[in-house]
Short mmCIF file of C-alpha atoms in Angstrom, two decimals:
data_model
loop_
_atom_site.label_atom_id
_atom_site.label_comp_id
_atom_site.label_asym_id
_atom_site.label_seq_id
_atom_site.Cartn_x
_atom_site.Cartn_y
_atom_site.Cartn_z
CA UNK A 1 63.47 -19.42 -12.12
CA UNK A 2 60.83 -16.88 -13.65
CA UNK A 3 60.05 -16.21 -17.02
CA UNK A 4 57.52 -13.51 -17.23
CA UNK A 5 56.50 -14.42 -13.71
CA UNK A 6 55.83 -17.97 -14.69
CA UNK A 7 56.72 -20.29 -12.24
CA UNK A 8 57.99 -23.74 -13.87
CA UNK A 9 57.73 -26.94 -11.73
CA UNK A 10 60.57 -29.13 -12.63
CA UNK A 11 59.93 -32.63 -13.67
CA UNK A 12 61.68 -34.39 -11.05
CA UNK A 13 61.01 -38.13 -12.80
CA UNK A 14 62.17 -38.85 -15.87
CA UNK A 15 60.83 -41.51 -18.26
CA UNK A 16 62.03 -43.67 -20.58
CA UNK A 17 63.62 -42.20 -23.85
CA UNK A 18 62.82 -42.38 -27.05
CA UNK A 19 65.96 -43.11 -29.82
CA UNK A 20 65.19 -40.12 -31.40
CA UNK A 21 66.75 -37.09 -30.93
CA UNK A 22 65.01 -33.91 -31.39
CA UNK A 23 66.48 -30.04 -31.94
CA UNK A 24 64.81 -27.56 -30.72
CA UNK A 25 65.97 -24.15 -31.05
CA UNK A 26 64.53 -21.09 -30.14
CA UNK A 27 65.74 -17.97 -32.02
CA UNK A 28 67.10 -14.39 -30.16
CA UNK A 29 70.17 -12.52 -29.78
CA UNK A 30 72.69 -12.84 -26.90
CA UNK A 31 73.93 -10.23 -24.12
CA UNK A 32 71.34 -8.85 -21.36
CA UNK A 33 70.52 -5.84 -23.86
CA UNK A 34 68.29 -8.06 -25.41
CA UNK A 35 66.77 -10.23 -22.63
CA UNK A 36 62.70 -9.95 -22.93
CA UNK A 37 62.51 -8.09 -26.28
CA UNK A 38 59.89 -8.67 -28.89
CA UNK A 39 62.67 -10.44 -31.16
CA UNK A 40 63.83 -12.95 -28.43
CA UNK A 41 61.00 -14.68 -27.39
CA UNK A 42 62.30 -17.54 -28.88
CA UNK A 43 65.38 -17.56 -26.39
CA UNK A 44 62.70 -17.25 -23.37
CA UNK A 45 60.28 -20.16 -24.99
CA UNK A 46 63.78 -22.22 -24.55
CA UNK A 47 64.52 -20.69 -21.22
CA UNK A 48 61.04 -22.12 -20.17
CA UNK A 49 61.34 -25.65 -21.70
CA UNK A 50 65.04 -25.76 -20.03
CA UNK A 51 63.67 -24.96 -16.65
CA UNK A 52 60.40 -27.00 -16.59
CA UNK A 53 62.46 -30.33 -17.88
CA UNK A 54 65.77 -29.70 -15.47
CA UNK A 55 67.65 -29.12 -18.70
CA UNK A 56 71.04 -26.78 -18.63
CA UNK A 57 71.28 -25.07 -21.72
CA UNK A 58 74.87 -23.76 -21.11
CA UNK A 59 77.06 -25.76 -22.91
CA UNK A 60 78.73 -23.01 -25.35
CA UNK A 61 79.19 -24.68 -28.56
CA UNK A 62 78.08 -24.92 -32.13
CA UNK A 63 78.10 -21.43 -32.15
CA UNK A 64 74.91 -21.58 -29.74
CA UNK A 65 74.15 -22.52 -26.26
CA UNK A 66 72.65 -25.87 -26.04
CA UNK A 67 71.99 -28.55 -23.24
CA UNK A 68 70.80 -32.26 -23.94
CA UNK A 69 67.83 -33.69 -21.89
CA UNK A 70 64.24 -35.18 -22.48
CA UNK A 71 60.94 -34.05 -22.53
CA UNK A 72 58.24 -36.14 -21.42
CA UNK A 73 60.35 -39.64 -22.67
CA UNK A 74 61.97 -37.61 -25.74
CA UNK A 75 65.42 -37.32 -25.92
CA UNK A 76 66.17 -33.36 -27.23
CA UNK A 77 68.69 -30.79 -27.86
CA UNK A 78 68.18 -27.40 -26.70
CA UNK A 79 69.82 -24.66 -28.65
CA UNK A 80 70.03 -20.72 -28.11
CA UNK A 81 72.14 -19.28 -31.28
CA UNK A 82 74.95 -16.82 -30.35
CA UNK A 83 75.41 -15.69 -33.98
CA UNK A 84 72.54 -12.77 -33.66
CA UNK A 85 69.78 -13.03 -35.18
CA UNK A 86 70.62 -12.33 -39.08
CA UNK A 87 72.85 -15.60 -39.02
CA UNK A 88 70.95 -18.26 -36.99
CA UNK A 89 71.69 -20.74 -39.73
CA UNK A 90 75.61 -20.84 -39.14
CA UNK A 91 74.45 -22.35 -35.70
CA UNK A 92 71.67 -24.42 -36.61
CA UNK A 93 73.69 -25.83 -39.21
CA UNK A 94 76.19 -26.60 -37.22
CA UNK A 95 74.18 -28.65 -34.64
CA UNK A 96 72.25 -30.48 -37.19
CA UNK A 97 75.48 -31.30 -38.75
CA UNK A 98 76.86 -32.92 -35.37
CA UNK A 99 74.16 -34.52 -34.42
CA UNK A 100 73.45 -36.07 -37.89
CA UNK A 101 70.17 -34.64 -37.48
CA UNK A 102 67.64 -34.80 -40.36
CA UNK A 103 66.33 -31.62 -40.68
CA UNK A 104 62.61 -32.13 -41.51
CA UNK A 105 61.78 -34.37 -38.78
CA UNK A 106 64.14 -33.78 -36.23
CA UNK A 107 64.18 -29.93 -36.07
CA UNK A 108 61.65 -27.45 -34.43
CA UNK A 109 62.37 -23.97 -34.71
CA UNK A 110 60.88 -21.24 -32.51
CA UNK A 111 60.35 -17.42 -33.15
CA UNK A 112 59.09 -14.19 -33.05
CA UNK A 113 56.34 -13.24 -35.84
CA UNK A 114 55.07 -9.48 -36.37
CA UNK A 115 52.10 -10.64 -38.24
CA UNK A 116 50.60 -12.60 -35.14
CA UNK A 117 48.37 -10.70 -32.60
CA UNK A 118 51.06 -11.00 -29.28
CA UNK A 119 50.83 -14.36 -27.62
CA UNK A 120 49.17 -16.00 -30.47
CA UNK A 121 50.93 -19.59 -31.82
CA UNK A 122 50.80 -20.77 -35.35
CA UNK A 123 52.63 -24.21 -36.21
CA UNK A 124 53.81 -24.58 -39.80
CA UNK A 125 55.75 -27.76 -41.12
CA UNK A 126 57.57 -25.43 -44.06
CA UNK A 127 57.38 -22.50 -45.69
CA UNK A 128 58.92 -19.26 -47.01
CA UNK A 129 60.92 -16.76 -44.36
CA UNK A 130 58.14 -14.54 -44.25
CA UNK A 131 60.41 -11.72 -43.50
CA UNK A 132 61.91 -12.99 -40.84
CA UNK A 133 65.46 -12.77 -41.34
CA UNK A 134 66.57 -15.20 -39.13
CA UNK A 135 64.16 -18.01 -40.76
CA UNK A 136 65.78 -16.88 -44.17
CA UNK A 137 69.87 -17.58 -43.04
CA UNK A 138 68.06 -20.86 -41.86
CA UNK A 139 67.27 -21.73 -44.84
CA UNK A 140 70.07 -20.21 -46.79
CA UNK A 141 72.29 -22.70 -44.65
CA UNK A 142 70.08 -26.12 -45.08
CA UNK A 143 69.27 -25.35 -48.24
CA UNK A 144 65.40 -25.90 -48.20
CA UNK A 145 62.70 -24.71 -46.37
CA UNK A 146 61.08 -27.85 -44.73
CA UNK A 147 61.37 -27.96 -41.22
CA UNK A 148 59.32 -27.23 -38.30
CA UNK A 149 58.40 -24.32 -36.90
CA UNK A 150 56.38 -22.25 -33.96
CA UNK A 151 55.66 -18.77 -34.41
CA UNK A 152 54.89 -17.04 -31.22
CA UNK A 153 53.23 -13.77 -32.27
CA UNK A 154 54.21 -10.09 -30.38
CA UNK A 155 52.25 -8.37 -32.36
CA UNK A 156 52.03 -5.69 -35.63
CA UNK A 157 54.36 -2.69 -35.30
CA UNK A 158 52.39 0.54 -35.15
CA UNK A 159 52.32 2.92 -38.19
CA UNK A 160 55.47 4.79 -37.55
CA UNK A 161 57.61 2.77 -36.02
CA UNK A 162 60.61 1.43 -37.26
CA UNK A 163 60.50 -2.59 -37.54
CA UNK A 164 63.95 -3.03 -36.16
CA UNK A 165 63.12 -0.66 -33.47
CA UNK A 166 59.93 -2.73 -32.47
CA UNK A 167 61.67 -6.41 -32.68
CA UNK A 168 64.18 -5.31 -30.16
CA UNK A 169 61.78 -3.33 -28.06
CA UNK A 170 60.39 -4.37 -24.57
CA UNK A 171 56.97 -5.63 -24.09
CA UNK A 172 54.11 -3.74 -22.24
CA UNK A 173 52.28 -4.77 -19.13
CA UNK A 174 49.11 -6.02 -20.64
CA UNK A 175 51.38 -7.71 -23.48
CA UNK A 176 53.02 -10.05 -20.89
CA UNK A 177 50.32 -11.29 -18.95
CA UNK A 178 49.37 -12.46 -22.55
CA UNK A 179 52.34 -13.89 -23.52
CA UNK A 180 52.49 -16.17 -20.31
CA UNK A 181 49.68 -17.64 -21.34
CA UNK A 182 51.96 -18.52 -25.02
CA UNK A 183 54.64 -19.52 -23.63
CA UNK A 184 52.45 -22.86 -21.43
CA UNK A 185 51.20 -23.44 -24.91
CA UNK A 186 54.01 -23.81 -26.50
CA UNK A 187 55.11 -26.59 -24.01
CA UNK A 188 51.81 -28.06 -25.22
CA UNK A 189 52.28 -27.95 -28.79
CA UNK A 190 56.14 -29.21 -28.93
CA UNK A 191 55.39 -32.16 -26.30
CA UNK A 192 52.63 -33.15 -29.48
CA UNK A 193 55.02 -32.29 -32.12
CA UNK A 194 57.59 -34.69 -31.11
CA UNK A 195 55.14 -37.38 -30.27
CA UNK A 196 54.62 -36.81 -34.18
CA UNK A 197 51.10 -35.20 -33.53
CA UNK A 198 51.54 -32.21 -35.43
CA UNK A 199 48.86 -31.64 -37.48
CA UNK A 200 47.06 -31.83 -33.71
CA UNK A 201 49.26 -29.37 -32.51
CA UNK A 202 48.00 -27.29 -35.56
CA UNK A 203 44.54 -27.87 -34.94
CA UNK A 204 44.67 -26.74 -30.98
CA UNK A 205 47.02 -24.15 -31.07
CA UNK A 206 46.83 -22.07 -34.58
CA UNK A 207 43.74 -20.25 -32.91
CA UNK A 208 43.56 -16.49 -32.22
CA UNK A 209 44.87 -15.74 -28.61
CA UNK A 210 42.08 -15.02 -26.44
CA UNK A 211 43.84 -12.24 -25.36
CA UNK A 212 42.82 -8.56 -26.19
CA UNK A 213 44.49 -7.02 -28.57
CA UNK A 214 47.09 -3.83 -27.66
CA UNK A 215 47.39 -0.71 -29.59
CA UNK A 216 48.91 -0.98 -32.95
CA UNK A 217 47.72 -4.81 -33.24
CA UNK A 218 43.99 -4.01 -34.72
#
């Protein structure tokens, strides 16, 4: 399976787990309409994990599609939300409840950020919504804002545009070669995140992509 023409080899060995369990969940809105947008790259970063770690992430549930598997000797949970975007946190919340998860250690969240040149990665252990209205139900529903998190940047709307319009809009050409470059490092930096490494997760991967900017994103 292709994600932005990446080509995912699947682990065919797996090694020996860990007795943690990890959520991972990688925010978007369901139906095709919105396959590839700006505002689901969080659904394809999941997509990508699920496909390079034979995981099925089709068990409908939780409000959200999710599949158990492990990553590199970590057991994990994979979860898409199928609330749309605006209420994330009913899902989330729901998981973490049934899994007994604790939510500051045992929760990565991944998503879009308009403040990010496209493709680029910044890893944040809490922090405010920024915006993002999806973060905000998150933490509506836990009730704090301590978790962790990977922003995958798609770049600042152009003067003119409408926001909503943007998020939900399709990337360009040059955008996606960019953004298959993100989406390998974002393997990287959850495999260190739940090995507990995540300040080094910060320090490699909160860098500027290396990838020239597009129109609008100066």
């Amino acid at each position: 399976m292709r994600w932005f023409g990446i080509k995912f080899r699947r682990k065919e060995a797996v090694q020996e787990e860990t007795g943690k369990m990890v959520i991972i969940v990688g925010l978007g809105n369901p139906k095709k309409e919105y396959e590839n947008t700006r505002h689901n790259v969080g659904f394809m970063a999941i997509d990508a994990l699920a496909e390079k770690y034979n995981i099925s992430v089709l068990d409908c549930r939780h409000k959200a599609l999710i599949g158990k598997g492990v990553i590199n000797g970590y057991k994990v949970v994979l979860v898409k939300p199928l609330t749309y975007m605006n209420l994330s946190g009913e899902a989330v919340r729901a998981v973490i409840d049934y899994y007994k998860a604790d939510a500051e250690s045992e929760l990565i969240v991944i998503y879009d950020d308009v403040s990010l040149d496209v493709g680029q990665l910044r890893i944040r252990k809490k922090g405010s919504a920024g915006g993002h209205n999806g973060i905000k139900n998150i933490i509506a529903q836990l009730g704090h804002d301590v978790f962790l998190r990977i922003k995958i940047g798609v770049g600042e709307k152009p003067k003119g545009y409408d926001l909503a319009d943007y998020v939900l809009g399709h990337f360009s050409k040059e955008e996606l070669a960019v953004m298959q470059e993100s989406l390998c490092k974002v393997d990287g930096a959850v495999n260190l995140m739940l090995a507990g490494e995540v300040d080094q997760a910060m320090n490699d991967y909160n860098k500027k992509s290396s990838g020239t900017n597009t129109e609008g994103n100066k």
